[in-house]
Each structure stands twice: as C-alpha cells, then as structure tokens.
Short mmCIF file of C-alpha atoms in Angstrom, two decimals:
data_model
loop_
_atom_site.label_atom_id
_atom_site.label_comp_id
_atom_site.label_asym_id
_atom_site.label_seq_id
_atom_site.Cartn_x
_atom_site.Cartn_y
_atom_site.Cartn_z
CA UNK V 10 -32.24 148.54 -19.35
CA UNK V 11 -34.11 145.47 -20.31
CA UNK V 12 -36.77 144.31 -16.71
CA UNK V 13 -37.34 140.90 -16.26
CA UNK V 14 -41.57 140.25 -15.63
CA UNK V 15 -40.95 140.60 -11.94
CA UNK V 16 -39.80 144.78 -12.25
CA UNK V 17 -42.59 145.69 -14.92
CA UNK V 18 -44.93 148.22 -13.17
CA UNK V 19 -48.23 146.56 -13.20
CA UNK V 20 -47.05 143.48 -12.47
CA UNK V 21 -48.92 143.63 -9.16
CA UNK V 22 -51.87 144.60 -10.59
CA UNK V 23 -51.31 141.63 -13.12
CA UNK V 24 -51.19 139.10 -10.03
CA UNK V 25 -54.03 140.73 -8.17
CA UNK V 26 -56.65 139.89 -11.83
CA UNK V 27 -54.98 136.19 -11.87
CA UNK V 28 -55.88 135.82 -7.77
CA UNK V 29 -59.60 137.11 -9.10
CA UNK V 30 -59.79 134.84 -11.73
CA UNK V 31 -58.83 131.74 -9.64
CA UNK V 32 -61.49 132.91 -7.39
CA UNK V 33 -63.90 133.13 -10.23
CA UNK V 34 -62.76 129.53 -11.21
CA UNK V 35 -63.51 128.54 -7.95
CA UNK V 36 -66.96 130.03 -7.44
CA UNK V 37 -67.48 128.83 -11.35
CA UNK V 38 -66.88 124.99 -9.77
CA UNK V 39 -69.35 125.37 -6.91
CA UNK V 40 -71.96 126.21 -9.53
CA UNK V 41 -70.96 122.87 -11.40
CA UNK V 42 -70.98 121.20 -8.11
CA UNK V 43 -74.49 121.82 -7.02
CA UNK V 44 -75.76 121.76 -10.46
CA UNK V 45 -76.78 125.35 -10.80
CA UNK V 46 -77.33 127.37 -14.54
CA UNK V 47 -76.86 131.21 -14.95
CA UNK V 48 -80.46 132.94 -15.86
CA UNK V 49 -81.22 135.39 -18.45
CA UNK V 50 -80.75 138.31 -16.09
CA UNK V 51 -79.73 141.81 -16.82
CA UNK V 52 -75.91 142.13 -16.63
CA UNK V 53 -74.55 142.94 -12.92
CA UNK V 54 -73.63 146.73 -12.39
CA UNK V 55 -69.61 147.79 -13.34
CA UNK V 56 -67.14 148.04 -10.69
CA UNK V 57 -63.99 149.24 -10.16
CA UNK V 58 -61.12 146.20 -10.16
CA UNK V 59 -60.59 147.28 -6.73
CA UNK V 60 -64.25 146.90 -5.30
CA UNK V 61 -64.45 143.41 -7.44
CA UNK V 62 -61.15 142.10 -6.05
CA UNK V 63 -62.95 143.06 -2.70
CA UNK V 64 -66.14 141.26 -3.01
CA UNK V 65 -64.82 138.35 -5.00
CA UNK V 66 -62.47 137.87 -1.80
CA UNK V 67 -65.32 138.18 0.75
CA UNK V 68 -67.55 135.68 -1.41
CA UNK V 69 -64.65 133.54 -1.40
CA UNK V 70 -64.55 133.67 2.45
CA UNK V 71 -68.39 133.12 3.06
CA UNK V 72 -68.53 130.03 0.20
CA UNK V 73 -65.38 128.30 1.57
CA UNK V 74 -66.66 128.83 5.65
CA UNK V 75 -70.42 127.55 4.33
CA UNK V 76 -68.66 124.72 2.60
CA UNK V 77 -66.52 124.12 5.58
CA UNK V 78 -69.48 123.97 7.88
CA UNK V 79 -71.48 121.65 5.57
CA UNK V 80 -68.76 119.20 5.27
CA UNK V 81 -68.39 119.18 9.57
CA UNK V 82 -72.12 118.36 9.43
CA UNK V 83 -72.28 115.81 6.81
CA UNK V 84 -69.53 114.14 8.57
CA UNK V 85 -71.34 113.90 11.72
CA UNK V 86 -74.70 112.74 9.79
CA UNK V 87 -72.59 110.08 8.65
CA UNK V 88 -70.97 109.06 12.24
CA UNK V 89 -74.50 109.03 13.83
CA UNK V 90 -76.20 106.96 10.98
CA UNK V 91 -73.10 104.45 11.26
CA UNK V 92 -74.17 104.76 15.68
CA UNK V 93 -77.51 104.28 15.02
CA UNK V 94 -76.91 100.88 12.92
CA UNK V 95 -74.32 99.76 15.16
CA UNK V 96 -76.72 99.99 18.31
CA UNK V 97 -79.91 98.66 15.84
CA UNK V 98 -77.44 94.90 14.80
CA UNK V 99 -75.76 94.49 18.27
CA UNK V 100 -79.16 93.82 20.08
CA UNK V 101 -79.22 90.54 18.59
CA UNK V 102 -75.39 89.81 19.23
CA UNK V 103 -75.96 90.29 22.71
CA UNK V 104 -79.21 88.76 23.19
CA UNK V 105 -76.75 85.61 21.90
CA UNK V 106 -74.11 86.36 24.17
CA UNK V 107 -76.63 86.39 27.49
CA UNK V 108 -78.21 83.51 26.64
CA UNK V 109 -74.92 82.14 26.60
CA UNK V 110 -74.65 83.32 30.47
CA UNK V 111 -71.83 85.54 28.86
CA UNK V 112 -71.33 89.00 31.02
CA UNK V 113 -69.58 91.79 30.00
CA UNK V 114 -66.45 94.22 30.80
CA UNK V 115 -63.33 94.27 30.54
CA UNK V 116 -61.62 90.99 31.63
CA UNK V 117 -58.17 90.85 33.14
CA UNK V 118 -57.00 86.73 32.81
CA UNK V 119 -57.17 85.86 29.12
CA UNK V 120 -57.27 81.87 30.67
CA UNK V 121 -61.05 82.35 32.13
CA UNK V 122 -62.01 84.45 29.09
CA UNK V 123 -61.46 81.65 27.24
CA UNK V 124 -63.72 79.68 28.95
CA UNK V 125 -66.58 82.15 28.06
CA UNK V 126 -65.50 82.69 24.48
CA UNK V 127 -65.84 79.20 23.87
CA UNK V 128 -69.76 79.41 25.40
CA UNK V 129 -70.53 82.02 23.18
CA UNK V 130 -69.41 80.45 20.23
CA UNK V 131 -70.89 77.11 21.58
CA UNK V 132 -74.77 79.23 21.35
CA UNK V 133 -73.58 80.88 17.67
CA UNK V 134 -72.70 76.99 17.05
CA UNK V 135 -76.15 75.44 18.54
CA UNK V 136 -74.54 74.18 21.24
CA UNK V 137 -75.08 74.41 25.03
CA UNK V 138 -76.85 77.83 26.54
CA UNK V 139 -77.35 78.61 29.95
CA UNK V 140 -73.55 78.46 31.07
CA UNK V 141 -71.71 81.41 33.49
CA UNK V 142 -68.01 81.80 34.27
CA UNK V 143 -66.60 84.16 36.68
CA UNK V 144 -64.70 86.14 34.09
CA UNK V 145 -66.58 88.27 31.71
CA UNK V 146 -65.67 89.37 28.30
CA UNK V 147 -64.55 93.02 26.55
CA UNK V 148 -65.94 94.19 23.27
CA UNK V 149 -65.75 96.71 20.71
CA UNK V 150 -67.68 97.56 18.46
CA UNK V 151 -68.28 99.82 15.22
CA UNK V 152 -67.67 100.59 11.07
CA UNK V 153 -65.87 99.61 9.00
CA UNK V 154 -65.80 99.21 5.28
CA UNK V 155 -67.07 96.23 3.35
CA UNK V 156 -63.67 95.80 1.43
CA UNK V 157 -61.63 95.57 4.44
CA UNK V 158 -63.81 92.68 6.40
CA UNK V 159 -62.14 89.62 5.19
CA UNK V 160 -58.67 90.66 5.79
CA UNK V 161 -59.84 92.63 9.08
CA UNK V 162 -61.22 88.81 10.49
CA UNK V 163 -58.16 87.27 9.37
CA UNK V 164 -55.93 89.31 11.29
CA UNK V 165 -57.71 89.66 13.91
CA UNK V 166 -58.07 85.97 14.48
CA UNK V 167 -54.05 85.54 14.07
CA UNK V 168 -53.21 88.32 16.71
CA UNK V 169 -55.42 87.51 19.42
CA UNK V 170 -54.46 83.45 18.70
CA UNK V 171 -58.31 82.83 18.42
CA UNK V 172 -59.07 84.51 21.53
CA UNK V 173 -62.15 87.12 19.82
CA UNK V 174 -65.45 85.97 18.50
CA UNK V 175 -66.24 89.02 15.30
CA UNK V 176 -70.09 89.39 14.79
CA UNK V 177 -70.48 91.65 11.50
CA UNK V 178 -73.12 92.65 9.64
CA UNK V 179 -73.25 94.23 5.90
CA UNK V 180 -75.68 97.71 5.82
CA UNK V 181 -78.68 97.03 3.36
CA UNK V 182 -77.32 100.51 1.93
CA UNK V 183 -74.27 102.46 0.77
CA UNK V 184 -73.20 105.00 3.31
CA UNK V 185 -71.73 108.48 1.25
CA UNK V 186 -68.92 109.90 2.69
CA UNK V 187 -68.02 113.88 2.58
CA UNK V 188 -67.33 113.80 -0.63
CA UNK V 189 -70.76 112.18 -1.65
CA UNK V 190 -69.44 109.36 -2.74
CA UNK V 191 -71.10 105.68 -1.57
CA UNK V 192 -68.90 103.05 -0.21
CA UNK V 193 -70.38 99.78 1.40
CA UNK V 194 -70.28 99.89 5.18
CA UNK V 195 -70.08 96.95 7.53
CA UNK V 196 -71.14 96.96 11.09
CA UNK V 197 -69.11 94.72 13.79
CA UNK V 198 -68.52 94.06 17.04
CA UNK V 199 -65.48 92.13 18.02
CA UNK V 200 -65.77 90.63 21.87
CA UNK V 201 -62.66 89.26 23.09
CA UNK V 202 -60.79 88.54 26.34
CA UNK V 203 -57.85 90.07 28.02
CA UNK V 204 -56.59 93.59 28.66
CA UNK V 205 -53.57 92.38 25.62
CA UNK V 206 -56.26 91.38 23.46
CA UNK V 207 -57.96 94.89 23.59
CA UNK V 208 -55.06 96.55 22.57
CA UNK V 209 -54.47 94.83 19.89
CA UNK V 210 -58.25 94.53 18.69
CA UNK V 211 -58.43 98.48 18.60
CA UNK V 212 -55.17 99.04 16.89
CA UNK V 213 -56.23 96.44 14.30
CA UNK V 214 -59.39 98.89 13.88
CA UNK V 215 -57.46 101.96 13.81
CA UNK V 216 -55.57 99.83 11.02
CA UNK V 217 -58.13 98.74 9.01
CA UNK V 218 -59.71 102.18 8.42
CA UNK V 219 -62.44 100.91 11.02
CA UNK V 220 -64.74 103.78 13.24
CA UNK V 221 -65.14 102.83 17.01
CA UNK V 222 -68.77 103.81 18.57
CA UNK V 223 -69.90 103.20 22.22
CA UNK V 224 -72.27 100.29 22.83
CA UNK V 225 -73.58 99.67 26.22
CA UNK V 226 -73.88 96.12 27.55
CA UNK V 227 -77.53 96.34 28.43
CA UNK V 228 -80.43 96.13 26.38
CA UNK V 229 -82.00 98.98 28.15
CA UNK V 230 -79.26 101.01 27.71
CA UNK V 231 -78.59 100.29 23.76
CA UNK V 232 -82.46 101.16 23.00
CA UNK V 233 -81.97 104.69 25.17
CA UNK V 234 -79.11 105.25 23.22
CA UNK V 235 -80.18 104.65 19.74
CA UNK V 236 -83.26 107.07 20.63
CA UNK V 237 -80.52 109.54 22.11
CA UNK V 238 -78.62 109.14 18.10
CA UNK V 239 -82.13 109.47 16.39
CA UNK V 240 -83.17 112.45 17.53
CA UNK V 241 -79.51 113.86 17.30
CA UNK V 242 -79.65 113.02 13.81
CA UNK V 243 -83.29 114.88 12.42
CA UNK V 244 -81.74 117.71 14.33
CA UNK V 245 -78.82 117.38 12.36
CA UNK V 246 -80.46 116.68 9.48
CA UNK V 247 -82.56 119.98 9.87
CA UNK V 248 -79.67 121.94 10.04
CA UNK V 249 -77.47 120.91 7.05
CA UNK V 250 -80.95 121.13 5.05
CA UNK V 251 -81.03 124.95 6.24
CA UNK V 252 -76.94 125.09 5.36
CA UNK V 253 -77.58 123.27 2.27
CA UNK V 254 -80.70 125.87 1.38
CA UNK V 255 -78.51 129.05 2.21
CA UNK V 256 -75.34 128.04 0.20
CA UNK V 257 -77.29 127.50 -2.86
CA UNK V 258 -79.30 130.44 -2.65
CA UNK V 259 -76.06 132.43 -2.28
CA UNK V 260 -74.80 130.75 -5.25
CA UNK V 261 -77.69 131.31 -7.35
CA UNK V 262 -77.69 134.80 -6.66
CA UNK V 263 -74.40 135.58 -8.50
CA UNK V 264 -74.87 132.50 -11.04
CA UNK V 265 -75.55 135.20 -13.98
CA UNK V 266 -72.50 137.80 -12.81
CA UNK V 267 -69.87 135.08 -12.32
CA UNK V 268 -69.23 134.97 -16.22
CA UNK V 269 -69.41 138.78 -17.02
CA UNK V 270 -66.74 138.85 -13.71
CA UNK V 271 -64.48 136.31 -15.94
CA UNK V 272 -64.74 138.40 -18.85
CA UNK V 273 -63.97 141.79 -16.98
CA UNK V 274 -60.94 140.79 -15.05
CA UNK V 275 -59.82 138.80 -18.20
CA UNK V 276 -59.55 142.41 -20.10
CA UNK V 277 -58.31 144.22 -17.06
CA UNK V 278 -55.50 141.99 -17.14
CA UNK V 279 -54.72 141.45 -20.77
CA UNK V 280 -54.91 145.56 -20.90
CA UNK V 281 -52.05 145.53 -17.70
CA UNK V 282 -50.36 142.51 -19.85
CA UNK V 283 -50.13 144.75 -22.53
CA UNK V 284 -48.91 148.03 -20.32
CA UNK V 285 -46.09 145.90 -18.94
CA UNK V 286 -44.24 146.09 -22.30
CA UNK V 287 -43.90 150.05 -21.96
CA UNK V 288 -41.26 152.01 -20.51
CA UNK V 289 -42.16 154.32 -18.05
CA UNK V 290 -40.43 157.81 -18.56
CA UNK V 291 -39.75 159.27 -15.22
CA UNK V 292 -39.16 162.35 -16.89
CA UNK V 293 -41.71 163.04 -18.85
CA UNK V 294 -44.07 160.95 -16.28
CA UNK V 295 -45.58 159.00 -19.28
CA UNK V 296 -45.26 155.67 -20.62
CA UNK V 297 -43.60 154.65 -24.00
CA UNK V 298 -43.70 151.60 -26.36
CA UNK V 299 -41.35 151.00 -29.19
CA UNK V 300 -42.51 148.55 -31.84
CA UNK V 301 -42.39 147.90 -35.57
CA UNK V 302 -45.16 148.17 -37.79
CA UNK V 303 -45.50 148.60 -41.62
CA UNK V 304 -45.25 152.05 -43.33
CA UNK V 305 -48.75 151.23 -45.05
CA UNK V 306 -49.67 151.15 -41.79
CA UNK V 307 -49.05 154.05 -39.74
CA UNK V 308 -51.78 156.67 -40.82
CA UNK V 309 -54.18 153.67 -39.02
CA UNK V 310 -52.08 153.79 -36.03
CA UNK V 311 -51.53 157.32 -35.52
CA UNK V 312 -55.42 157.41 -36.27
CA UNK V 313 -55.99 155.20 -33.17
CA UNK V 314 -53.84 156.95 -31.03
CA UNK V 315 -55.32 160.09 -31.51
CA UNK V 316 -58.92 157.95 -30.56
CA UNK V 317 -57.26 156.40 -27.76
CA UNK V 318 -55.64 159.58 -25.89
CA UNK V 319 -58.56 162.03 -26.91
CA UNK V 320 -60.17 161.49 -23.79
CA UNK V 321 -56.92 161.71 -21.35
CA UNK V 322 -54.84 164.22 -23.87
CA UNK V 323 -52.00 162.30 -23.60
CA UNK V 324 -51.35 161.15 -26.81
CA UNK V 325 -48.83 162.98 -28.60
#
C-alpha cells in the first residue's frame, strides 16, 4: 500500500534535522548580525543527532533569553536618554513660563487658563512679563518623532480650540531604536488648560506615536531628576556592555562548529530522506527498496551493497 510522506517511518526523525537546521539558520543570522567570522579552528568533536538536537535547542534558549534581555535594556537606554533630554530643554520653557508669573498644575476652569495661556505666549511673543492669575496651567511633556511634529501641532491646536501653547525642540542627534536603527527625535512639552484639554492632549500623544516622561514644575526638582536619569543610565549602560560582551563571546565560541553542524544534520536528513522511500518488512524486520537501474549496471550496485551492509551484515 502506497504511504503518503506523513506514514513513512523516519518522518519524525526527518522533522526533528529540519527543526535543527532552522536553529542553525538562526544561530548562522546572529553571527551576521554582530558581524562575527568563523576561525581556522580544528573541527568540533562528532555527536550523536540526538545530543546535537539537544544542545542546538539549549543554545537556542540561552541566545534568544540573552537577546531578549538586551533588547529590554536597550529599550530602557533609549527611554532614559529621551528623560534626560526632556528634563535638559524644559528648564528653559519654564524659566519662560515663571517669568510670565505662570504657575503650574492641573487647572479645572478652561476660562482663567486662558488668561494665563495668553501671558505665556505674551513673554514667548516679547510682550508683558511679570503677570499672575489665580488659575494655573497643566502640562505634558515628552518624545516624539521628528516626522510627526507638524501634524502633531496642527491637531493639537484644532482640538483644544487654541487653548495649549507646544514648546518643541529637535535632538542635535538621531536616537536608535531596538532595532538599531536612527530616527530623528523631538522633545516637547505641551502646557494647556482644563481637565478636557488634558485628555485630549495625551490621547493626541498616544496618537501620534509620542512617549510621555514626568517633568516636575520646579527647577530644583528637574535638575535632581535629570541627575537621578544620569546615573540610572551609566548603570544601565554598564550592564548591556557586560550583556553585549557575554552574547558575543558565546557566539564566537561556536562561530567555527555552526557550519560543520549545517553540513551534519544536512546528511542526517538527506540519508532519512532517502530511507523514507523503503518499505519496512515486518516480517523479515528489514527494510526494502524497489527501483530500476540498468543491466550494465548492477555488478556496481550489488558491489556497493555488499560495501554498504559489510559492517551491519544485513545486506543480502
């Protein structure tokens, strides 16, 4: 009776070389990724397919966790550094805003925010300083990409009516993301007046691919904090250096046994590919293939089938 792929007996062992080989692939990537060149070294000792599916899987496990854990800290690198120059262009923004007698938290009658707005954009204008209302004004503040500013301003401005004064500020360098790839960053902070106008300032953000940070009102307290996000971040940077370090050296330890791995499960499974097309004999307990080859032929064959099942004695 004719088996379909699924009911051929090695089948399993077929789909256990393929799941090595995409792990091979994968580790084979990782060494393209961080640049990294097999060495001359002496060729890695055999293994069984069982112990290599074993270790392939647990190398799999370590490289994907280390990657894991680098990415988590890169992203965090990237959040403080975006903190850091948030806290480092507000300063100046505020240092407007209070000399505009401008106070700030969040206000709860957008018709005596107004009356503040309009003094802080009076001092960004040149006009008046020196001013105080009774109301005081919200903020928010944070990162957002370059692309998005004009159209983030513009809608902004049309859903609060006018009521927000946006303060931005381009960073002097690209910012990677994750993937290592540089994007230009913008800094902002986006004061505005009203509980309604908060809400829809920070679903505008969420909107506009924009990341939120805290910034306190007081000078005092932005300069503690941007010390706080420094140190946070040589920490940080210590430790994905040591991640960084330990990945590669893992990598560059199996750099020259990653192809001979390719080339042994490769056979292993074109040697199962080619047991598939037997019949097993339950009978006899042996396996037989049927075949045509030419009559010139067939003193070669039987030649290489008595080579072949010399060592096991099964050929017959």
């Amino acid at each position: 009776v004719e088996k379909s792929a699924f009911q051929r007996i090695f089948v399993q062992d077929v789909r256990k070389c393929d799941d090595m080989l995409r792990i091979v692939r994968y580790l084979q990537g990782m060494l393209e990724r961080d640049k990294l060149t097999s060495h001359l070294d002496p060729p890695p000792p055999a293994m069984t397919l069982n112990n290599l599916h074993d270790k392939l899987l647990e190398l799999e496990k370590e490289m994907k966790e280390q990657d894991s854990s680098h990415s988590l800290l890169k992203a965090q690198c990237i959040e403080l550094e975006e903190h850091k120059q948030v806290l480092h262009n507000a300063s100046k923004w505020f240092g407007q805003a209070y000399r505009a007698g401008v106070s700030f938290t969040a206000p709860t009658d957008d018709a005596e925010g107004r009356v503040e707005m309009s003094a802080l954009l009076d001092d960004t204008e040149g006009g008046t300083q020196g001013r105080r209302s009774v109301s005081m004004l919200g903020h928010v503040a944070g990162c957002i990409p370059t692309a998005n500013v004009h159209d983030f301003a513009v809608t902004l401005f049309r859903a609060t009516r006018g009521n927000m004064h946006l303060k931005h500020q381009e960073l002097d360098a690209d910012v990677p993301d994750v993937e290592g790839e540089e994007e230009l960053k913008t800094v902002f902070v986006v004061f505005y007046s009203g509980e309604r106008s908060r809400a829809k300032v920070e679903k505008i953000c969420e909107s506009f691919g924009a990341t939120k940070y805290r910034l306190p009102e007081s000078t005092a307290q932005q300069d503690h904090m941007e010390g706080e996000v420094s140190e946070r971040l040589r920490d940080l940077d210590i430790v994905l250096q040591r991640t960084n370090e330990y990945r590669r050296s893992k990598l560059r330890s199996i750099a020259s046994a990653v192809q001979d791995w390719a080339s042994q499960v490769q056979r292993e499974k074109g040697v199962f590919h080619t047991l598939n097309l037997f019949n097993y004999d339950v009978t006899h307990k042996c396996l037989i293939a049927e075949g045509w080859v030419a009559d010139s032929a067939m003193p070669e064959v039987r030649e290489a089938l008595r080579r072949g099942g010399a060592p096991s004695c099964g050929a017959r």
